[in-house]
Each structure stands twice: as C-alpha cells, then as structure tokens.
PDB file of C-alpha atoms in Angstrom:
ATOM      1  CA  MET A   1      51.741 -46.341  40.996  1.00  0.00           C
ATOM      2  CA  PRO A   2      48.723 -48.489  41.808  1.00  0.00           C
ATOM      3  CA  GLN A   3      49.352 -52.193  41.240  1.00  0.00           C
ATOM      4  CA  LYS A   4      45.787 -52.850  40.088  1.00  0.00           C
ATOM      5  CA  VAL A   5      43.118 -51.019  38.129  1.00  0.00           C
ATOM      6  CA  TYR A   6      40.622 -49.096  40.221  1.00  0.00           C
ATOM      7  CA  ASP A   7      37.201 -48.736  38.603  1.00  0.00           C
ATOM      8  CA  LEU A   8      35.575 -45.771  40.351  1.00  0.00           C
ATOM      9  CA  VAL A   9      32.023 -44.806  39.434  1.00  0.00           C
ATOM     10  CA  VAL A  10      30.573 -41.548  40.760  1.00  0.00           C
ATOM     11  CA  GLN A  11      26.916 -40.623  40.435  1.00  0.00           C
ATOM     12  CA  ALA A  12      26.157 -36.936  40.898  1.00  0.00           C
ATOM     13  CA  SER A  13      23.345 -34.503  40.344  1.00  0.00           C
ATOM     14  CA  PRO A  14      23.919 -31.876  37.634  1.00  0.00           C
ATOM     15  CA  SER A  15      22.661 -29.257  40.100  1.00  0.00           C
ATOM     16  CA  ALA A  16      25.554 -30.091  42.478  1.00  0.00           C
ATOM     17  CA  PRO A  17      28.645 -30.766  40.342  1.00  0.00           C
ATOM     18  CA  PRO A  18      31.493 -32.546  42.168  1.00  0.00           C
ATOM     19  CA  PHE A  19      34.194 -30.056  41.171  1.00  0.00           C
ATOM     20  CA  PHE A  20      36.647 -31.739  43.552  1.00  0.00           C
ATOM     21  CA  LEU A  21      36.838 -34.737  41.175  1.00  0.00           C
ATOM     22  CA  LYS A  22      38.515 -32.567  38.539  1.00  0.00           C
ATOM     23  CA  PHE A  23      41.205 -31.628  41.046  1.00  0.00           C
ATOM     24  CA  PHE A  24      41.818 -35.216  42.145  1.00  0.00           C
ATOM     25  CA  LYS A  25      41.995 -36.362  38.522  1.00  0.00           C
ATOM     26  CA  ALA A  26      44.559 -33.643  37.747  1.00  0.00           C
ATOM     27  CA  ILE A  27      46.686 -34.483  40.817  1.00  0.00           C
ATOM     28  CA  LEU A  28      46.734 -38.167  39.911  1.00  0.00           C
ATOM     29  CA  GLU A  29      47.645 -37.446  36.284  1.00  0.00           C
ATOM     30  CA  GLN A  30      50.408 -35.014  37.291  1.00  0.00           C
ATOM     31  CA  SER A  31      51.963 -37.725  39.453  1.00  0.00           C
ATOM     32  CA  GLY A  32      51.998 -40.251  36.602  1.00  0.00           C
ATOM     33  CA  VAL A  33      48.857 -42.207  37.440  1.00  0.00           C
ATOM     34  CA  ARG A  34      47.134 -43.070  34.163  1.00  0.00           C
ATOM     35  CA  VAL A  35      43.472 -42.072  34.465  1.00  0.00           C
ATOM     36  CA  LEU A  36      40.773 -42.910  31.948  1.00  0.00           C
ATOM     37  CA  ALA A  37      37.919 -40.537  32.725  1.00  0.00           C
ATOM     38  CA  LYS A  38      34.531 -40.374  31.120  1.00  0.00           C
ATOM     39  CA  THR A  39      31.185 -38.716  31.680  1.00  0.00           C
ATOM     40  CA  HIS A  40      27.739 -40.158  31.032  1.00  0.00           C
ATOM     41  CA  CYS A  41      24.267 -38.732  31.471  1.00  0.00           C
ATOM     42  CA  HIS A  42      21.268 -40.749  32.643  1.00  0.00           C
ATOM     43  CA  SER A  43      18.194 -40.195  30.487  1.00  0.00           C
ATOM     44  CA  SER A  44      16.255 -38.816  33.483  1.00  0.00           C
ATOM     45  CA  VAL A  45      18.350 -35.614  33.679  1.00  0.00           C
ATOM     46  CA  SER A  46      19.537 -32.927  31.318  1.00  0.00           C
ATOM     47  CA  VAL A  47      22.987 -31.371  31.450  1.00  0.00           C
ATOM     48  CA  THR A  48      24.794 -28.377  30.002  1.00  0.00           C
ATOM     49  CA  LYS A  49      27.383 -28.677  27.226  1.00  0.00           C
ATOM     50  CA  ASP A  50      30.157 -28.243  29.802  1.00  0.00           C
ATOM     51  CA  GLN A  51      28.704 -31.006  31.952  1.00  0.00           C
ATOM     52  CA  GLU A  52      28.644 -33.410  28.999  1.00  0.00           C
ATOM     53  CA  THR A  53      32.455 -33.439  29.074  1.00  0.00           C
ATOM     54  CA  PHE A  54      32.910 -32.561  32.769  1.00  0.00           C
ATOM     55  CA  LEU A  55      35.431 -35.319  33.492  1.00  0.00           C
ATOM     56  CA  GLU A  56      36.791 -36.418  30.130  1.00  0.00           C
ATOM     57  CA  SER A  57      40.354 -37.654  29.692  1.00  0.00           C
ATOM     58  CA  SER A  58      42.756 -35.464  27.784  1.00  0.00           C
ATOM     59  CA  SER A  59      44.834 -38.556  26.925  1.00  0.00           C
ATOM     60  CA  SER A  60      43.629 -41.507  24.902  1.00  0.00           C
ATOM     61  CA  PHE A  61      44.742 -44.443  27.037  1.00  0.00           C
ATOM     62  CA  GLU A  62      43.585 -47.946  26.292  1.00  0.00           C
ATOM     63  CA  ARG A  63      41.425 -49.313  29.090  1.00  0.00           C
ATOM     64  CA  SER A  64      43.955 -52.118  29.645  1.00  0.00           C
ATOM     65  CA  SER A  65      46.845 -49.680  30.266  1.00  0.00           C
ATOM     66  CA  VAL A  66      45.331 -47.413  32.933  1.00  0.00           C
ATOM     67  CA  HIS A  67      45.556 -47.371  36.712  1.00  0.00           C
ATOM     68  CA  VAL A  68      42.194 -45.686  37.327  1.00  0.00           C
ATOM     69  CA  ILE A  69      38.938 -45.702  35.411  1.00  0.00           C
ATOM     70  CA  LEU A  70      36.935 -42.742  36.707  1.00  0.00           C
ATOM     71  CA  THR A  71      33.360 -42.572  35.459  1.00  0.00           C
ATOM     72  CA  LEU A  72      30.957 -39.754  36.306  1.00  0.00           C
ATOM     73  CA  ILE A  73      27.273 -40.440  35.743  1.00  0.00           C
ATOM     74  CA  TRP A  74      24.943 -37.471  35.907  1.00  0.00           C
ATOM     75  CA  THR A  75      21.710 -38.616  37.538  1.00  0.00           C
ATOM     76  CA  ASN A  76      19.360 -37.620  40.325  1.00  0.00           C
ATOM     77  CA  VAL A  77      21.000 -38.338  43.682  1.00  0.00           C
ATOM     78  CA  GLU A  78      20.216 -37.004  47.131  1.00  0.00           C
ATOM     79  CA  HIS A  79      22.728 -36.127  49.840  1.00  0.00           C
ATOM     80  CA  GLY A  80      25.644 -35.425  47.511  1.00  0.00           C
ATOM     81  CA  PRO A  81      27.600 -37.544  45.066  1.00  0.00           C
ATOM     82  CA  VAL A  82      27.830 -41.312  45.472  1.00  0.00           C
ATOM     83  CA  LEU A  83      30.993 -43.294  44.698  1.00  0.00           C
ATOM     84  CA  ARG A  84      31.089 -47.015  44.094  1.00  0.00           C
ATOM     85  CA  VAL A  85      34.223 -49.057  43.505  1.00  0.00           C
ATOM     86  CA  GLY A  86      33.077 -50.837  40.354  1.00  0.00           C
ATOM     87  CA  ALA A  87      29.689 -50.310  38.779  1.00  0.00           C
ATOM     88  CA  SER A  88      28.114 -53.286  40.556  1.00  0.00           C
ATOM     89  CA  SER A  89      29.357 -52.474  44.069  1.00  0.00           C
ATOM     90  CA  LYS A  90      26.678 -52.590  46.731  1.00  0.00           C
ATOM     91  CA  VAL A  91      28.665 -50.385  49.116  1.00  0.00           C
ATOM     92  CA  PRO A  92      28.259 -46.676  48.360  1.00  0.00           C
ATOM     93  CA  ILE A  93      30.492 -43.902  49.648  1.00  0.00           C
ATOM     94  CA  VAL A  94      28.218 -40.879  49.974  1.00  0.00           C
ATOM     95  CA  GLY A  95      29.113 -37.189  50.044  1.00  0.00           C
ATOM     96  CA  ASP A  96      31.939 -34.956  48.911  1.00  0.00           C
ATOM     97  CA  GLY A  97      33.942 -35.277  52.130  1.00  0.00           C
ATOM     98  CA  ASN A  98      33.688 -39.050  52.345  1.00  0.00           C
ATOM     99  CA  ILE A  99      34.707 -39.436  48.706  1.00  0.00           C
ATOM    100  CA  ALA A 100      37.659 -37.106  49.317  1.00  0.00           C
ATOM    101  CA  ARG A 101      38.717 -39.213  52.322  1.00  0.00           C
ATOM    102  CA  PHE A 102      38.485 -42.334  50.139  1.00  0.00           C
ATOM    103  CA  PHE A 103      40.781 -40.773  47.512  1.00  0.00           C
ATOM    104  CA  GLY A 104      43.228 -39.802  50.270  1.00  0.00           C
ATOM    105  CA  ARG A 105      43.308 -43.380  51.532  1.00  0.00           C
ATOM    106  CA  LEU A 106      43.515 -44.963  48.084  1.00  0.00           C
ATOM    107  CA  PHE A 107      46.268 -42.624  46.829  1.00  0.00           C
ATOM    108  CA  PRO A 108      48.210 -41.525  49.948  1.00  0.00           C
ATOM    109  CA  LYS A 109      51.326 -40.519  47.985  1.00  0.00           C
ATOM    110  CA  GLN A 110      49.376 -38.193  45.706  1.00  0.00           C
ATOM    111  CA  ILE A 111      46.614 -36.924  48.014  1.00  0.00           C
ATOM    112  CA  ALA A 112      47.694 -36.281  51.603  1.00  0.00           C
ATOM    113  CA  TYR A 113      45.162 -37.126  54.280  1.00  0.00           C
ATOM    114  CA  GLU A 114      45.787 -39.817  56.883  1.00  0.00           C
ATOM    115  CA  ASN A 115      49.557 -39.612  56.423  1.00  0.00           C
ATOM    116  CA  LEU A 116      49.481 -36.167  58.050  1.00  0.00           C
ATOM    117  CA  SER A 117      49.652 -35.402  61.765  1.00  0.00           C
ATOM    118  CA  VAL A 118      46.642 -36.100  63.968  1.00  0.00           C
ATOM    119  CA  LYS A 119      46.119 -32.347  64.345  1.00  0.00           C
ATOM    120  CA  GLU A 120      46.129 -31.733  60.576  1.00  0.00           C
ATOM    121  CA  THR A 121      43.859 -34.716  59.876  1.00  0.00           C
ATOM    122  CA  THR A 122      41.436 -33.519  62.542  1.00  0.00           C
ATOM    123  CA  GLN A 123      41.390 -30.026  61.009  1.00  0.00           C
ATOM    124  CA  ILE A 124      40.782 -31.535  57.573  1.00  0.00           C
ATOM    125  CA  ASP A 125      37.921 -33.658  58.919  1.00  0.00           C
ATOM    126  CA  HIS A 126      36.407 -30.546  60.498  1.00  0.00           C
ATOM    127  CA  PHE A 127      36.404 -28.652  57.189  1.00  0.00           C
ATOM    128  CA  LEU A 128      35.107 -31.661  55.229  1.00  0.00           C
ATOM    129  CA  ASP A 129      32.170 -31.893  57.636  1.00  0.00           C
ATOM    130  CA  PHE A 130      31.804 -28.113  57.577  1.00  0.00           C
ATOM    131  CA  ALA A 131      31.510 -28.127  53.772  1.00  0.00           C
ATOM    132  CA  HIS A 132      28.825 -30.802  53.899  1.00  0.00           C
ATOM    133  CA  GLU A 133      26.802 -29.585  56.865  1.00  0.00           C
ATOM    134  CA  THR A 134      26.991 -25.814  56.680  1.00  0.00           C
ATOM    135  CA  LEU A 135      27.667 -25.007  53.038  1.00  0.00           C
ATOM    136  CA  LEU A 136      26.029 -27.729  50.969  1.00  0.00           C
ATOM    137  CA  ASN A 137      23.136 -28.298  53.374  1.00  0.00           C
ATOM    138  CA  GLY A 138      22.844 -24.940  55.124  1.00  0.00           C
ATOM    139  CA  ASN A 139      20.203 -22.268  54.693  1.00  0.00           C
ATOM    140  CA  LYS A 140      21.031 -19.076  52.778  1.00  0.00           C
ATOM    141  CA  LYS A 141      21.592 -16.981  55.914  1.00  0.00           C
ATOM    142  CA  ASP A 142      23.988 -19.546  57.409  1.00  0.00           C
ATOM    143  CA  ILE A 143      25.805 -19.973  54.094  1.00  0.00           C
ATOM    144  CA  VAL A 144      26.521 -16.227  53.925  1.00  0.00           C
ATOM    145  CA  ALA A 145      27.764 -16.199  57.531  1.00  0.00           C
ATOM    146  CA  ASN A 146      29.980 -19.215  56.876  1.00  0.00           C
ATOM    147  CA  LEU A 147      31.405 -17.724  53.686  1.00  0.00           C
ATOM    148  CA  ASN A 148      32.364 -14.657  55.726  1.00  0.00           C
ATOM    149  CA  MET A 149      33.946 -16.909  58.366  1.00  0.00           C
ATOM    150  CA  LEU A 150      35.991 -18.693  55.675  1.00  0.00           C
ATOM    151  CA  ASP A 151      37.022 -15.301  54.325  1.00  0.00           C
ATOM    152  CA  ALA A 152      38.250 -14.284  57.790  1.00  0.00           C
ATOM    153  CA  ILE A 153      40.327 -17.477  58.081  1.00  0.00           C
ATOM    154  CA  LEU A 154      41.825 -17.048  54.616  1.00  0.00           C
ATOM    155  CA  SER A 155      42.648 -13.384  55.218  1.00  0.00           C
ATOM    156  CA  SER A 156      45.472 -14.537  57.508  1.00  0.00           C
ATOM    157  CA  GLU A 157      46.144 -18.060  56.162  1.00  0.00           C
ATOM    158  CA  LYS A 158      46.964 -19.252  52.658  1.00  0.00           C
ATOM    159  CA  TYR A 159      45.258 -22.626  53.207  1.00  0.00           C
ATOM    160  CA  LEU A 160      42.566 -23.900  55.549  1.00  0.00           C
ATOM    161  CA  CYS A 161      44.762 -26.555  57.205  1.00  0.00           C
ATOM    162  CA  GLY A 162      48.511 -26.250  57.422  1.00  0.00           C
ATOM    163  CA  SER A 163      51.050 -24.914  54.965  1.00  0.00           C
ATOM    164  CA  SER A 164      49.896 -26.635  51.778  1.00  0.00           C
ATOM    165  CA  ILE A 165      46.714 -27.463  49.936  1.00  0.00           C
ATOM    166  CA  THR A 166      44.725 -30.380  51.375  1.00  0.00           C
ATOM    167  CA  ILE A 167      41.518 -32.183  50.533  1.00  0.00           C
ATOM    168  CA  ALA A 168      39.813 -29.716  52.893  1.00  0.00           C
ATOM    169  CA  ASP A 169      40.673 -26.805  50.579  1.00  0.00           C
ATOM    170  CA  VAL A 170      39.502 -28.783  47.552  1.00  0.00           C
ATOM    171  CA  VAL A 171      36.164 -29.895  49.024  1.00  0.00           C
ATOM    172  CA  VAL A 172      35.422 -26.464  50.508  1.00  0.00           C
ATOM    173  CA  TRP A 173      36.260 -24.896  47.118  1.00  0.00           C
ATOM    174  CA  SER A 174      33.902 -27.372  45.426  1.00  0.00           C
ATOM    175  CA  ALA A 175      31.133 -26.581  47.933  1.00  0.00           C
ATOM    176  CA  VAL A 176      31.609 -22.815  47.626  1.00  0.00           C
ATOM    177  CA  SER A 177      31.467 -23.176  43.830  1.00  0.00           C
ATOM    178  CA  GLN A 178      28.105 -24.919  44.178  1.00  0.00           C
ATOM    179  CA  VAL A 179      26.411 -22.521  46.603  1.00  0.00           C
ATOM    180  CA  ALA A 180      27.794 -19.045  45.933  1.00  0.00           C
ATOM    181  CA  ASP A 181      28.047 -16.498  43.168  1.00  0.00           C
ATOM    182  CA  LEU A 182      31.789 -16.652  42.548  1.00  0.00           C
ATOM    183  CA  ASN A 183      31.887 -13.032  41.339  1.00  0.00           C
ATOM    184  CA  SER A 184      30.565 -11.677  44.632  1.00  0.00           C
ATOM    185  CA  LEU A 185      32.731 -13.634  47.067  1.00  0.00           C
ATOM    186  CA  PRO A 186      34.648 -11.796  49.785  1.00  0.00           C
ATOM    187  CA  LYS A 187      38.220 -10.921  48.724  1.00  0.00           C
ATOM    188  CA  SER A 188      40.200 -13.546  50.659  1.00  0.00           C
ATOM    189  CA  LEU A 189      37.768 -16.311  49.743  1.00  0.00           C
ATOM    190  CA  LYS A 190      38.228 -15.581  46.045  1.00  0.00           C
ATOM    191  CA  LYS A 191      41.799 -16.899  46.232  1.00  0.00           C
ATOM    192  CA  LEU A 192      40.432 -20.305  47.311  1.00  0.00           C
ATOM    193  CA  VAL A 193      38.263 -20.599  44.219  1.00  0.00           C
TER     194      VAL A 193
END
C-alpha cells in the first residue's frame, strides 16, 4: 500500500472522457488501495447525467483514511486529459498515454508497466503512442484503417502486448470508446471494449 496520500487531479473534456481512469481506479480498489474518487464540473462546460458521477467512489472513506484522492474535473482542455499531482501543481502530465505511464510508475504492484521486460514495455509504449497519434488525433479515414489493423491483431491475440492485460489495452480501449461507434466495431475488436 502507498505510504502517503496521493492527491491526483485530472482535468478532461466531456467530449473525450478518460475511460481508462475507471479501470485504474477499479484495479487499485481491488488490490486494497483505498481510493476516494469524485467528479466536478467547471461552469464553462455541460455534462451528461452519467458524466456527473463518472468517477465517484462506491465506498465512503474519510479523506484522512485513504491512499489516493482521485478528482476528475470536467472542463475544456486541449490535447487530452491533464493530470496534476495536487491541485496546485505547476507540472502537468498531458495525454492518456502519459497519465497511464504515471499510474504504472506510481503503483507498480497494481499496474504493470516498467516492471515488465524491455520488449513488453516497448510494445506498450508503441500502443500508447498509437492510441494518441492515430486514434485520438487521426482523421476519420485513418481511424477506420487503424481500427481494422487492431482487429487483425486481436483476431490472433487475446491482448495487445503479451499474455495479460496491460495499460496499452486499457488506453487503446479508452481511445476506441471515444472515436468509434462501439456497436459497429469489427468482431475481434469488440472483445477489447
């Protein structure tokens, strides 16, 4: 368990929900890390009912008894979500992949990343960059081609990198959920989402 309390604040645009945060929250909670999660909405944006409670805690921990305080603030941000360690931090971590890497470094026992082999970490980095560059920031034609490429990979592999789920699978799933109609995905890609 973490020895100190981590206050993690993520700003994200309602038009690009950081679905990967839900997964990381669940993984931490399943491993016994006490997470206090909350969602706020800046007055400059409007959100759906589901987004109002996007990252709420299912447990009612006291702030003084938790390991992680995870706050999501819906607001207008460019270039993907922005994470700050503490609300007043001047050092942002920008983008789904970079935030996923941060979680992997902060919680290496719960979220495998750098504790894997060089080959696996390199593959993960490739797919994190792929999600950012070609899915979240690609044009429609390229997105369709890349969804088909992912489908081809997943037709013969259960996971994108190695024999178990990694942050690459989670971030790619989050990106696919943002850019594609989930009902019309190719067959093998549907098992990822």
